[in-house]
Amino acid sequence: MRSLSLTIDLDEIITKLVNRLSKIMAISKVSIYLKTEESEKVKVYETSEQKENNEIIFYEPDKNDPFFVSLIEQEKINTEEFMINYYLKISEELEKRKISLSLPLIVQNRLIGILNLGNKKFEDEFSQEDIFLLETISTQASIAIDNAISYKKLEKAYKELKNTQEELIKAEKLSTIGRMASSIIHDVKTPITSIIGFAQLIGFKTENKLLQEYTKQIIRSAEQMHGMIQEILDFAKGKEKELNKKKHNLEEIIDEAVLELKNYLEHNNIKLKLVRDFNNSLYLDKQKVVRVLYNVIKNAIESMPDGGRITIKTYPDNNNAVISITDTGKGIHPEIKNKIFEPFFSNGKNNGTGLGLSIVKKIVEAHKGKISVESNPGKGTTFFISFPIIKDIT
């Protein structure tokens, strides 16, 4: 049984122990009761002569099971005293279940499990040599099982520590970004206000329709810049800003986001196709949904440095309005697809905070909506954004 000490995988140890007892010792039935990591829980591994190839089944025992009670009640034990009381308690159960030998698994005066053995297949009862050998095996098995359980606990603790460390790093990053955003807002508020004021003044003073449209675009962009910085600040501080939801036509919101990126699309040689199969109004925070579409479309543009095509579709799906945004870019590898909505995940981008899609997801979910992504590396990516269709609010 030396091989038991060569592994730290609990299931492998149990399988080896059960198989060897069944085959080498020719034991008809083997069951092992083990404490789990959870408080007051026990797991039973069992095989019997009715199962082919010593197939092992496992289950949770009844709470009135004497072996379960013995495991749960006993922590630190006095070995000799425990053994006497133990056999007095379970004597009837041994006969009832046709258990020939029950061996407590003890490590440093701690009861970690119970090994129950059925009859020998070819002999009436266990000899003294058999019992001595089985006690030796149970001692070795106890140590191997305890080591495996301890390793599993250590592995779990390490993962928890690693996750905590990652969360602390994220929290520190968010705190740093929050301080930076706060400083930036303070510094840019005055010039943004000036830009908006002078743009409005130019719009009032001129009768040139094209110039008026340009000034409106300047005002929208300046307000968007301020809103984006404020949003990063709120995200970093963990604030849940209340949505300013009103009835808006979805296509008009998409048009506004596209207009914001018109020059960027043309500069990067991107062809845009709009397929409109939903032209109704939804209750949305217009500014935030424009931000969502702006970020997703901008990411699509950046995935196609040599030009390409973006298709934006809208359509109803049960009680939801869906926007799909498809590009012909390089796609997203499967191993990182589930990480793109995590804070600070930038997928190799040289600029940006890595918060864009995190903020997008947060905005969509604040609307009780959903966002998902499908991608084929080398062929392109599609983002699906859905918002619930709500009847008029009275």
PDB file of N, CA and C in Angstrom, residues 227 231 234 240-250 253-254 256 281-293 362-364 366-368 387-388 390 393:
ATOM      1  N   GLY A 227     -19.247  63.561 -19.205  1.00  0.00           N
ATOM      2  CA  GLY A 227     -20.009  62.427 -18.688  1.00  0.00           C
ATOM      3  C   GLY A 227     -19.166  61.171 -18.560  1.00  0.00           C
ATOM      4  N   GLU A 231     -18.386  59.178 -15.222  1.00  0.00           N
ATOM      5  CA  GLU A 231     -18.776  57.775 -15.133  1.00  0.00           C
ATOM      6  C   GLU A 231     -17.629  56.906 -14.615  1.00  0.00           C
ATOM      7  N   ASP A 234     -17.447  57.515 -10.932  1.00  0.00           N
ATOM      8  CA  ASP A 234     -18.507  56.797 -10.217  1.00  0.00           C
ATOM      9  C   ASP A 234     -18.214  55.304 -10.159  1.00  0.00           C
ATOM     10  N   GLU A 240     -23.673  53.680  -7.586  1.00  0.00           N
ATOM     11  CA  GLU A 240     -24.739  53.298  -8.501  1.00  0.00           C
ATOM     12  C   GLU A 240     -25.557  54.554  -8.790  1.00  0.00           C
ATOM     13  N   LYS A 241     -25.227  55.209  -9.894  1.00  0.00           N
ATOM     14  CA  LYS A 241     -25.913  56.451 -10.222  1.00  0.00           C
ATOM     15  C   LYS A 241     -27.303  56.141 -10.771  1.00  0.00           C
ATOM     16  N   GLU A 242     -28.309  56.865 -10.309  1.00  0.00           N
ATOM     17  CA  GLU A 242     -29.682  56.627 -10.733  1.00  0.00           C
ATOM     18  C   GLU A 242     -29.846  56.946 -12.211  1.00  0.00           C
ATOM     19  N   LEU A 243     -30.559  56.070 -12.906  1.00  0.00           N
ATOM     20  CA  LEU A 243     -30.777  56.256 -14.339  1.00  0.00           C
ATOM     21  C   LEU A 243     -31.825  57.335 -14.584  1.00  0.00           C
ATOM     22  N   ASN A 244     -31.604  58.127 -15.614  1.00  0.00           N
ATOM     23  CA  ASN A 244     -32.563  59.151 -16.034  1.00  0.00           C
ATOM     24  C   ASN A 244     -33.351  58.583 -17.213  1.00  0.00           C
ATOM     25  N   LYS A 245     -34.265  57.656 -16.912  1.00  0.00           N
ATOM     26  CA  LYS A 245     -34.966  56.929 -17.962  1.00  0.00           C
ATOM     27  C   LYS A 245     -36.183  57.707 -18.472  1.00  0.00           C
ATOM     28  N   LYS A 246     -36.204  57.845 -19.793  1.00  0.00           N
ATOM     29  CA  LYS A 246     -37.337  58.473 -20.464  1.00  0.00           C
ATOM     30  C   LYS A 246     -37.635  57.686 -21.728  1.00  0.00           C
ATOM     31  N   LYS A 247     -38.767  57.992 -22.351  1.00  0.00           N
ATOM     32  CA  LYS A 247     -39.149  57.288 -23.563  1.00  0.00           C
ATOM     33  C   LYS A 247     -38.345  57.833 -24.744  1.00  0.00           C
ATOM     34  N   HIS A 248     -37.559  56.947 -25.380  1.00  0.00           N
ATOM     35  CA  HIS A 248     -36.717  57.352 -26.511  1.00  0.00           C
ATOM     36  C   HIS A 248     -36.852  56.344 -27.650  1.00  0.00           C
ATOM     37  N   ASN A 249     -36.775  56.855 -28.867  1.00  0.00           N
ATOM     38  CA  ASN A 249     -36.754  55.981 -30.031  1.00  0.00           C
ATOM     39  C   ASN A 249     -35.374  55.336 -30.138  1.00  0.00           C
ATOM     40  N   LEU A 250     -35.343  54.009 -30.187  1.00  0.00           N
ATOM     41  CA  LEU A 250     -34.073  53.287 -30.176  1.00  0.00           C
ATOM     42  C   LEU A 250     -33.210  53.635 -31.383  1.00  0.00           C
ATOM     43  N   ILE A 253     -31.299  56.836 -30.966  1.00  0.00           N
ATOM     44  CA  ILE A 253     -30.149  56.692 -30.074  1.00  0.00           C
ATOM     45  C   ILE A 253     -28.974  56.086 -30.839  1.00  0.00           C
ATOM     46  N   ILE A 254     -29.258  55.068 -31.665  1.00  0.00           N
ATOM     47  CA  ILE A 254     -28.206  54.450 -32.478  1.00  0.00           C
ATOM     48  C   ILE A 254     -27.614  55.472 -33.442  1.00  0.00           C
ATOM     49  N   GLU A 256     -27.404  58.649 -33.093  1.00  0.00           N
ATOM     50  CA  GLU A 256     -26.571  59.616 -32.366  1.00  0.00           C
ATOM     51  C   GLU A 256     -25.195  59.023 -32.058  1.00  0.00           C
ATOM     52  N   SER A 281     -40.150  52.874 -29.383  1.00  0.00           N
ATOM     53  CA  SER A 281     -39.499  53.588 -28.286  1.00  0.00           C
ATOM     54  C   SER A 281     -39.347  52.686 -27.066  1.00  0.00           C
ATOM     55  N   LEU A 282     -38.299  52.967 -26.292  1.00  0.00           N
ATOM     56  CA  LEU A 282     -38.036  52.242 -25.052  1.00  0.00           C
ATOM     57  C   LEU A 282     -37.782  53.248 -23.944  1.00  0.00           C
ATOM     58  N   TYR A 283     -37.946  52.789 -22.704  1.00  0.00           N
ATOM     59  CA  TYR A 283     -37.609  53.642 -21.562  1.00  0.00           C
ATOM     60  C   TYR A 283     -36.138  53.422 -21.217  1.00  0.00           C
ATOM     61  N   LEU A 284     -35.310  54.410 -21.585  1.00  0.00           N
ATOM     62  CA  LEU A 284     -33.858  54.295 -21.438  1.00  0.00           C
ATOM     63  C   LEU A 284     -33.263  55.595 -20.935  1.00  0.00           C
ATOM     64  N   ASP A 285     -32.081  55.489 -20.361  1.00  0.00           N
ATOM     65  CA  ASP A 285     -31.257  56.667 -20.090  1.00  0.00           C
ATOM     66  C   ASP A 285     -30.467  56.925 -21.372  1.00  0.00           C
ATOM     67  N   LYS A 286     -30.923  57.883 -22.149  1.00  0.00           N
ATOM     68  CA  LYS A 286     -30.385  58.104 -23.494  1.00  0.00           C
ATOM     69  C   LYS A 286     -28.877  58.303 -23.489  1.00  0.00           C
ATOM     70  N   GLN A 287     -28.383  59.171 -22.622  1.00  0.00           N
ATOM     71  CA  GLN A 287     -26.958  59.482 -22.592  1.00  0.00           C
ATOM     72  C   GLN A 287     -26.120  58.226 -22.318  1.00  0.00           C
ATOM     73  N   LYS A 288     -26.615  57.397 -21.397  1.00  0.00           N
ATOM     74  CA  LYS A 288     -25.842  56.199 -21.032  1.00  0.00           C
ATOM     75  C   LYS A 288     -25.893  55.133 -22.129  1.00  0.00           C
ATOM     76  N   VAL A 289     -27.030  54.990 -22.787  1.00  0.00           N
ATOM     77  CA  VAL A 289     -27.133  53.999 -23.858  1.00  0.00           C
ATOM     78  C   VAL A 289     -26.304  54.433 -25.068  1.00  0.00           C
ATOM     79  N   VAL A 290     -26.269  55.730 -25.339  1.00  0.00           N
ATOM     80  CA  VAL A 290     -25.372  56.236 -26.387  1.00  0.00           C
ATOM     81  C   VAL A 290     -23.938  55.866 -26.038  1.00  0.00           C
ATOM     82  N   ARG A 291     -23.567  55.977 -24.751  1.00  0.00           N
ATOM     83  CA  ARG A 291     -22.228  55.609 -24.285  1.00  0.00           C
ATOM     84  C   ARG A 291     -21.944  54.128 -24.517  1.00  0.00           C
ATOM     85  N   VAL A 292     -22.947  53.304 -24.253  1.00  0.00           N
ATOM     86  CA  VAL A 292     -22.811  51.862 -24.479  1.00  0.00           C
ATOM     87  C   VAL A 292     -22.498  51.577 -25.942  1.00  0.00           C
ATOM     88  N   LEU A 293     -23.322  52.124 -26.827  1.00  0.00           N
ATOM     89  CA  LEU A 293     -23.151  51.877 -28.262  1.00  0.00           C
ATOM     90  C   LEU A 293     -21.848  52.478 -28.772  1.00  0.00           C
ATOM     91  N   LYS A 362     -22.274  47.272 -16.938  1.00  0.00           N
ATOM     92  CA  LYS A 362     -22.949  47.821 -15.763  1.00  0.00           C
ATOM     93  C   LYS A 362     -24.165  48.663 -16.171  1.00  0.00           C
ATOM     94  N   ILE A 363     -24.018  49.452 -17.238  1.00  0.00           N
ATOM     95  CA  ILE A 363     -25.127  50.291 -17.724  1.00  0.00           C
ATOM     96  C   ILE A 363     -26.263  49.420 -18.248  1.00  0.00           C
ATOM     97  N   VAL A 364     -25.911  48.405 -19.064  1.00  0.00           N
ATOM     98  CA  VAL A 364     -26.937  47.529 -19.641  1.00  0.00           C
ATOM     99  C   VAL A 364     -27.702  46.808 -18.539  1.00  0.00           C
ATOM    100  N   ALA A 366     -28.050  47.721 -15.471  1.00  0.00           N
ATOM    101  CA  ALA A 366     -28.841  48.695 -14.695  1.00  0.00           C
ATOM    102  C   ALA A 366     -30.194  48.945 -15.352  1.00  0.00           C
ATOM    103  N   HIS A 367     -30.269  48.725 -16.678  1.00  0.00           N
ATOM    104  CA  HIS A 367     -31.529  48.834 -17.421  1.00  0.00           C
ATOM    105  C   HIS A 367     -32.308  47.517 -17.410  1.00  0.00           C
ATOM    106  N   LYS A 368     -31.846  46.531 -16.611  1.00  0.00           N
ATOM    107  CA  LYS A 368     -32.433  45.183 -16.582  1.00  0.00           C
ATOM    108  C   LYS A 368     -32.241  44.473 -17.923  1.00  0.00           C
ATOM    109  N   PHE A 387     -32.618  45.106 -24.368  1.00  0.00           N
ATOM    110  CA  PHE A 387     -33.311  45.908 -23.359  1.00  0.00           C
ATOM    111  C   PHE A 387     -34.766  45.459 -23.298  1.00  0.00           C
ATOM    112  N   PRO A 388     -35.344  45.403 -22.096  1.00  0.00           N
ATOM    113  CA  PRO A 388     -36.747  44.978 -21.991  1.00  0.00           C
ATOM    114  C   PRO A 388     -37.697  45.999 -22.611  1.00  0.00           C
ATOM    115  N   ILE A 390     -40.904  47.770 -22.274  1.00  0.00           N
ATOM    116  CA  ILE A 390     -41.826  48.089 -21.176  1.00  0.00           C
ATOM    117  C   ILE A 390     -42.962  48.946 -21.719  1.00  0.00           C
ATOM    118  N   ILE A 393     -45.298  53.756 -18.918  1.00  0.00           N
ATOM    119  CA  ILE A 393     -45.317  53.887 -17.455  1.00  0.00           C
ATOM    120  C   ILE A 393     -46.368  54.920 -17.075  1.00  0.00           C
TER     121      ILE A 393
END
